[in-house]
Amino acid sequence: MIVRVQSDLFDAGAELNAFSAVQDNAGAVVSFTGIVRDIANGLRHMQIEHYPGMTESALTKIAKEAQTRWHLTGVLVIHRFGILAPTTPIMMVATASMHRADAFAAADFLMDFLKSRAPFWKKEVTADGADWVDSKTADEDALRRW
């Protein structure tokens, strides 16, 4: 299991290739990369804050939960913090398993929990000012299926 919280930009393709290369017993690798998206009034940047130590612990707990629910050979979670420009990667998950169903389900689970439960605070900065991003009902609803 690899969990990283970092300010540095990462190359999703390189991360996926490195992760896949060490999955000797896997028959499937599933990945998802989240990108900072622009918003209607023009995003200058997104500012992401977190508490070091607490954040890594929470992400590790979520990743371990995925490992207990599905037969996985590997889990990768990367999440960035700091000032992030539109179109750059914000986070990535990858899961590996002997069979695709477990890899897909675990990746989906990780995404739902990271979106709603990971302790990050996000602020969108536009020409009009800055607003903290509120949790969305749809994201909370997604958690109910787990």
PDB file of C-alpha atoms in Angstrom:
ATOM      1  CA  MET A   1       0.000   0.000   0.000  1.00  0.00           C
ATOM      2  CA  ILE A   2       1.282   3.432  -0.964  1.00  0.00           C
ATOM      3  CA  VAL A   3      -0.289   6.617   0.419  1.00  0.00           C
ATOM      4  CA  ARG A   4       1.243   9.990  -0.421  1.00  0.00           C
ATOM      5  CA  VAL A   5       0.114  13.518   0.395  1.00  0.00           C
ATOM      6  CA  GLN A   6       2.246  15.986  -1.516  1.00  0.00           C
ATOM      7  CA  SER A   7       2.399  19.469  -2.966  1.00  0.00           C
ATOM      8  CA  ASP A   8       4.421  18.385  -6.002  1.00  0.00           C
ATOM      9  CA  LEU A   9       2.819  17.732  -9.361  1.00  0.00           C
ATOM     10  CA  PHE A  10       2.815  14.054 -10.345  1.00  0.00           C
ATOM     11  CA  ASP A  11       2.742  12.259 -13.682  1.00  0.00           C
ATOM     12  CA  ALA A  12      -0.288   9.956 -13.587  1.00  0.00           C
ATOM     13  CA  GLY A  13       1.038   7.789 -16.420  1.00  0.00           C
ATOM     14  CA  ALA A  14       4.399   7.282 -14.753  1.00  0.00           C
ATOM     15  CA  GLU A  15       2.724   6.567 -11.404  1.00  0.00           C
ATOM     16  CA  LEU A  16       0.417   3.988 -13.002  1.00  0.00           C
ATOM     17  CA  ASN A  17       3.290   2.311 -14.855  1.00  0.00           C
ATOM     18  CA  ALA A  18       5.398   2.089 -11.674  1.00  0.00           C
ATOM     19  CA  PHE A  19       2.451   0.751  -9.653  1.00  0.00           C
ATOM     20  CA  SER A  20       1.512  -1.804 -12.322  1.00  0.00           C
ATOM     21  CA  ALA A  21       5.097  -3.017 -12.681  1.00  0.00           C
ATOM     22  CA  VAL A  22       5.172  -4.398  -9.121  1.00  0.00           C
ATOM     23  CA  GLN A  23       1.767  -6.135  -9.193  1.00  0.00           C
ATOM     24  CA  ASP A  24       3.072  -9.657  -9.900  1.00  0.00           C
ATOM     25  CA  ASN A  25      -0.123 -11.516  -8.980  1.00  0.00           C
ATOM     26  CA  ALA A  26      -2.614  -9.028 -10.418  1.00  0.00           C
ATOM     27  CA  GLY A  27      -4.893  -9.709 -13.338  1.00  0.00           C
ATOM     28  CA  ALA A  28      -6.339  -6.196 -13.245  1.00  0.00           C
ATOM     29  CA  VAL A  29      -5.243  -2.677 -12.391  1.00  0.00           C
ATOM     30  CA  VAL A  30      -7.806   0.130 -12.187  1.00  0.00           C
ATOM     31  CA  SER A  31      -6.886   3.786 -11.829  1.00  0.00           C
ATOM     32  CA  PHE A  32      -8.605   7.126 -11.524  1.00  0.00           C
ATOM     33  CA  THR A  33      -6.987  10.544 -11.727  1.00  0.00           C
ATOM     34  CA  GLY A  34      -8.853  13.628 -10.548  1.00  0.00           C
ATOM     35  CA  ILE A  35      -8.106  16.878 -12.363  1.00  0.00           C
ATOM     36  CA  VAL A  36      -8.614  20.437 -11.097  1.00  0.00           C
ATOM     37  CA  ARG A  37     -11.525  21.615 -13.236  1.00  0.00           C
ATOM     38  CA  ASP A  38     -12.300  25.148 -14.220  1.00  0.00           C
ATOM     39  CA  ILE A  39     -15.539  26.744 -13.051  1.00  0.00           C
ATOM     40  CA  ALA A  40     -18.003  29.090 -14.733  1.00  0.00           C
ATOM     41  CA  ASN A  41     -16.480  32.346 -13.504  1.00  0.00           C
ATOM     42  CA  GLY A  42     -12.906  31.271 -14.278  1.00  0.00           C
ATOM     43  CA  LEU A  43     -10.812  29.464 -11.695  1.00  0.00           C
ATOM     44  CA  ARG A  44      -7.440  31.088 -11.069  1.00  0.00           C
ATOM     45  CA  HIS A  45      -6.411  28.261  -8.776  1.00  0.00           C
ATOM     46  CA  MET A  46      -7.602  25.909  -6.086  1.00  0.00           C
ATOM     47  CA  GLN A  47      -6.025  26.104  -2.661  1.00  0.00           C
ATOM     48  CA  ILE A  48      -6.019  22.863  -0.678  1.00  0.00           C
ATOM     49  CA  GLU A  49      -5.126  22.783   3.004  1.00  0.00           C
ATOM     50  CA  HIS A  50      -4.675  19.858   5.386  1.00  0.00           C
ATOM     51  CA  TYR A  51      -3.134  18.873   8.715  1.00  0.00           C
ATOM     52  CA  PRO A  52       0.003  16.778   8.094  1.00  0.00           C
ATOM     53  CA  GLY A  53      -0.047  13.510   9.966  1.00  0.00           C
ATOM     54  CA  MET A  54      -3.810  13.555  10.431  1.00  0.00           C
ATOM     55  CA  THR A  55      -4.409  13.496   6.683  1.00  0.00           C
ATOM     56  CA  GLU A  56      -1.968  10.661   5.980  1.00  0.00           C
ATOM     57  CA  SER A  57      -3.488   8.660   8.831  1.00  0.00           C
ATOM     58  CA  ALA A  58      -7.025   9.144   7.488  1.00  0.00           C
ATOM     59  CA  LEU A  59      -6.041   8.181   3.926  1.00  0.00           C
ATOM     60  CA  THR A  60      -4.177   5.115   5.181  1.00  0.00           C
ATOM     61  CA  LYS A  61      -7.247   4.054   7.165  1.00  0.00           C
ATOM     62  CA  ILE A  62      -9.441   4.353   4.048  1.00  0.00           C
ATOM     63  CA  ALA A  63      -6.912   2.363   1.976  1.00  0.00           C
ATOM     64  CA  LYS A  64      -6.713  -0.366   4.650  1.00  0.00           C
ATOM     65  CA  GLU A  65     -10.517  -0.573   4.691  1.00  0.00           C
ATOM     66  CA  ALA A  66     -10.475  -1.202   0.931  1.00  0.00           C
ATOM     67  CA  GLN A  67      -7.928  -3.978   1.455  1.00  0.00           C
ATOM     68  CA  THR A  68     -10.172  -5.673   4.024  1.00  0.00           C
ATOM     69  CA  ARG A  69     -13.257  -5.507   1.801  1.00  0.00           C
ATOM     70  CA  TRP A  70     -11.701  -6.741  -1.469  1.00  0.00           C
ATOM     71  CA  HIS A  71      -8.912  -9.111  -2.479  1.00  0.00           C
ATOM     72  CA  LEU A  72      -6.302  -6.588  -3.568  1.00  0.00           C
ATOM     73  CA  THR A  73      -2.654  -7.040  -4.413  1.00  0.00           C
ATOM     74  CA  GLY A  74      -1.960  -3.311  -4.191  1.00  0.00           C
ATOM     75  CA  VAL A  75      -3.375   0.136  -3.433  1.00  0.00           C
ATOM     76  CA  LEU A  76      -2.011   3.539  -4.411  1.00  0.00           C
ATOM     77  CA  VAL A  77      -3.439   6.832  -3.150  1.00  0.00           C
ATOM     78  CA  ILE A  78      -1.894  10.193  -4.036  1.00  0.00           C
ATOM     79  CA  HIS A  79      -3.464  13.527  -3.042  1.00  0.00           C
ATOM     80  CA  ARG A  80      -1.990  16.966  -3.558  1.00  0.00           C
ATOM     81  CA  PHE A  81      -2.242  20.093  -1.427  1.00  0.00           C
ATOM     82  CA  GLY A  82      -1.225  23.712  -1.870  1.00  0.00           C
ATOM     83  CA  ILE A  83      -1.959  25.964  -4.842  1.00  0.00           C
ATOM     84  CA  LEU A  84      -3.195  23.913  -7.819  1.00  0.00           C
ATOM     85  CA  ALA A  85      -3.847  25.282 -11.294  1.00  0.00           C
ATOM     86  CA  PRO A  86      -6.784  24.231 -13.470  1.00  0.00           C
ATOM     87  CA  THR A  87      -6.145  21.129 -15.619  1.00  0.00           C
ATOM     88  CA  THR A  88      -3.490  19.724 -13.274  1.00  0.00           C
ATOM     89  CA  PRO A  89      -3.908  16.452 -11.384  1.00  0.00           C
ATOM     90  CA  ILE A  90      -5.238  16.792  -7.857  1.00  0.00           C
ATOM     91  CA  MET A  91      -5.351  13.126  -6.841  1.00  0.00           C
ATOM     92  CA  MET A  92      -5.023   9.565  -8.031  1.00  0.00           C
ATOM     93  CA  VAL A  93      -6.036   6.123  -6.856  1.00  0.00           C
ATOM     94  CA  ALA A  94      -5.001   2.792  -8.306  1.00  0.00           C
ATOM     95  CA  THR A  95      -6.020  -0.666  -7.175  1.00  0.00           C
ATOM     96  CA  ALA A  96      -4.736  -4.050  -8.287  1.00  0.00           C
ATOM     97  CA  SER A  97      -6.377  -7.423  -7.899  1.00  0.00           C
ATOM     98  CA  MET A  98      -6.390 -10.879  -9.421  1.00  0.00           C
ATOM     99  CA  HIS A  99      -9.822 -10.084 -10.861  1.00  0.00           C
ATOM    100  CA  ARG A 100     -11.227  -6.859 -12.307  1.00  0.00           C
ATOM    101  CA  ALA A 101     -14.402  -6.726 -10.200  1.00  0.00           C
ATOM    102  CA  ASP A 102     -12.447  -6.290  -6.965  1.00  0.00           C
ATOM    103  CA  ALA A 103     -10.130  -3.705  -8.510  1.00  0.00           C
ATOM    104  CA  PHE A 104     -13.054  -1.665  -9.883  1.00  0.00           C
ATOM    105  CA  ALA A 105     -15.100  -1.860  -6.672  1.00  0.00           C
ATOM    106  CA  ALA A 106     -12.157  -0.919  -4.467  1.00  0.00           C
ATOM    107  CA  ALA A 107     -11.228   2.054  -6.659  1.00  0.00           C
ATOM    108  CA  ASP A 108     -14.833   3.249  -6.629  1.00  0.00           C
ATOM    109  CA  PHE A 109     -14.994   2.870  -2.846  1.00  0.00           C
ATOM    110  CA  LEU A 110     -11.753   4.806  -2.401  1.00  0.00           C
ATOM    111  CA  MET A 111     -12.980   7.630  -4.615  1.00  0.00           C
ATOM    112  CA  ASP A 112     -16.265   7.967  -2.732  1.00  0.00           C
ATOM    113  CA  PHE A 113     -14.560   8.037   0.654  1.00  0.00           C
ATOM    114  CA  LEU A 114     -11.736  10.334  -0.426  1.00  0.00           C
ATOM    115  CA  LYS A 115     -14.237  12.790  -1.898  1.00  0.00           C
ATOM    116  CA  SER A 116     -16.314  12.974   1.280  1.00  0.00           C
ATOM    117  CA  ARG A 117     -14.155  11.916   4.222  1.00  0.00           C
ATOM    118  CA  ALA A 118     -10.546  12.850   3.490  1.00  0.00           C
ATOM    119  CA  PRO A 119      -9.589  15.796   5.716  1.00  0.00           C
ATOM    120  CA  PHE A 120      -8.793  18.404   3.078  1.00  0.00           C
ATOM    121  CA  TRP A 121     -10.164  21.939   2.907  1.00  0.00           C
ATOM    122  CA  LYS A 122     -10.543  23.345  -0.607  1.00  0.00           C
ATOM    123  CA  LYS A 123     -10.887  26.951  -1.635  1.00  0.00           C
ATOM    124  CA  GLU A 124     -11.662  28.071  -5.196  1.00  0.00           C
ATOM    125  CA  VAL A 125     -10.011  31.372  -6.124  1.00  0.00           C
ATOM    126  CA  THR A 126     -11.451  33.361  -9.039  1.00  0.00           C
ATOM    127  CA  ALA A 127     -11.227  36.967 -10.235  1.00  0.00           C
ATOM    128  CA  ASP A 128     -14.337  37.605  -8.082  1.00  0.00           C
ATOM    129  CA  GLY A 129     -12.744  36.347  -4.860  1.00  0.00           C
ATOM    130  CA  ALA A 130     -12.377  33.092  -2.981  1.00  0.00           C
ATOM    131  CA  ASP A 131     -14.930  30.570  -1.712  1.00  0.00           C
ATOM    132  CA  TRP A 132     -14.497  27.426   0.351  1.00  0.00           C
ATOM    133  CA  VAL A 133     -15.895  24.347  -1.372  1.00  0.00           C
ATOM    134  CA  ASP A 134     -18.843  22.852   0.519  1.00  0.00           C
ATOM    135  CA  SER A 135     -19.611  19.151   0.624  1.00  0.00           C
ATOM    136  CA  LYS A 136     -22.198  18.043  -1.884  1.00  0.00           C
ATOM    137  CA  THR A 137     -25.307  15.988  -1.153  1.00  0.00           C
ATOM    138  CA  ALA A 138     -24.537  13.690  -4.091  1.00  0.00           C
ATOM    139  CA  ASP A 139     -21.126  12.865  -2.622  1.00  0.00           C
ATOM    140  CA  GLU A 140     -22.671  12.008   0.737  1.00  0.00           C
ATOM    141  CA  ASP A 141     -25.362   9.941  -0.991  1.00  0.00           C
ATOM    142  CA  ALA A 142     -22.659   7.935  -2.779  1.00  0.00           C
ATOM    143  CA  LEU A 143     -21.297   6.765   0.572  1.00  0.00           C
ATOM    144  CA  ARG A 144     -24.536   5.038   1.500  1.00  0.00           C
ATOM    145  CA  ARG A 145     -23.974   2.209  -0.949  1.00  0.00           C
ATOM    146  CA  TRP A 146     -20.895   1.072   0.967  1.00  0.00           C
TER     147      TRP A 146
END
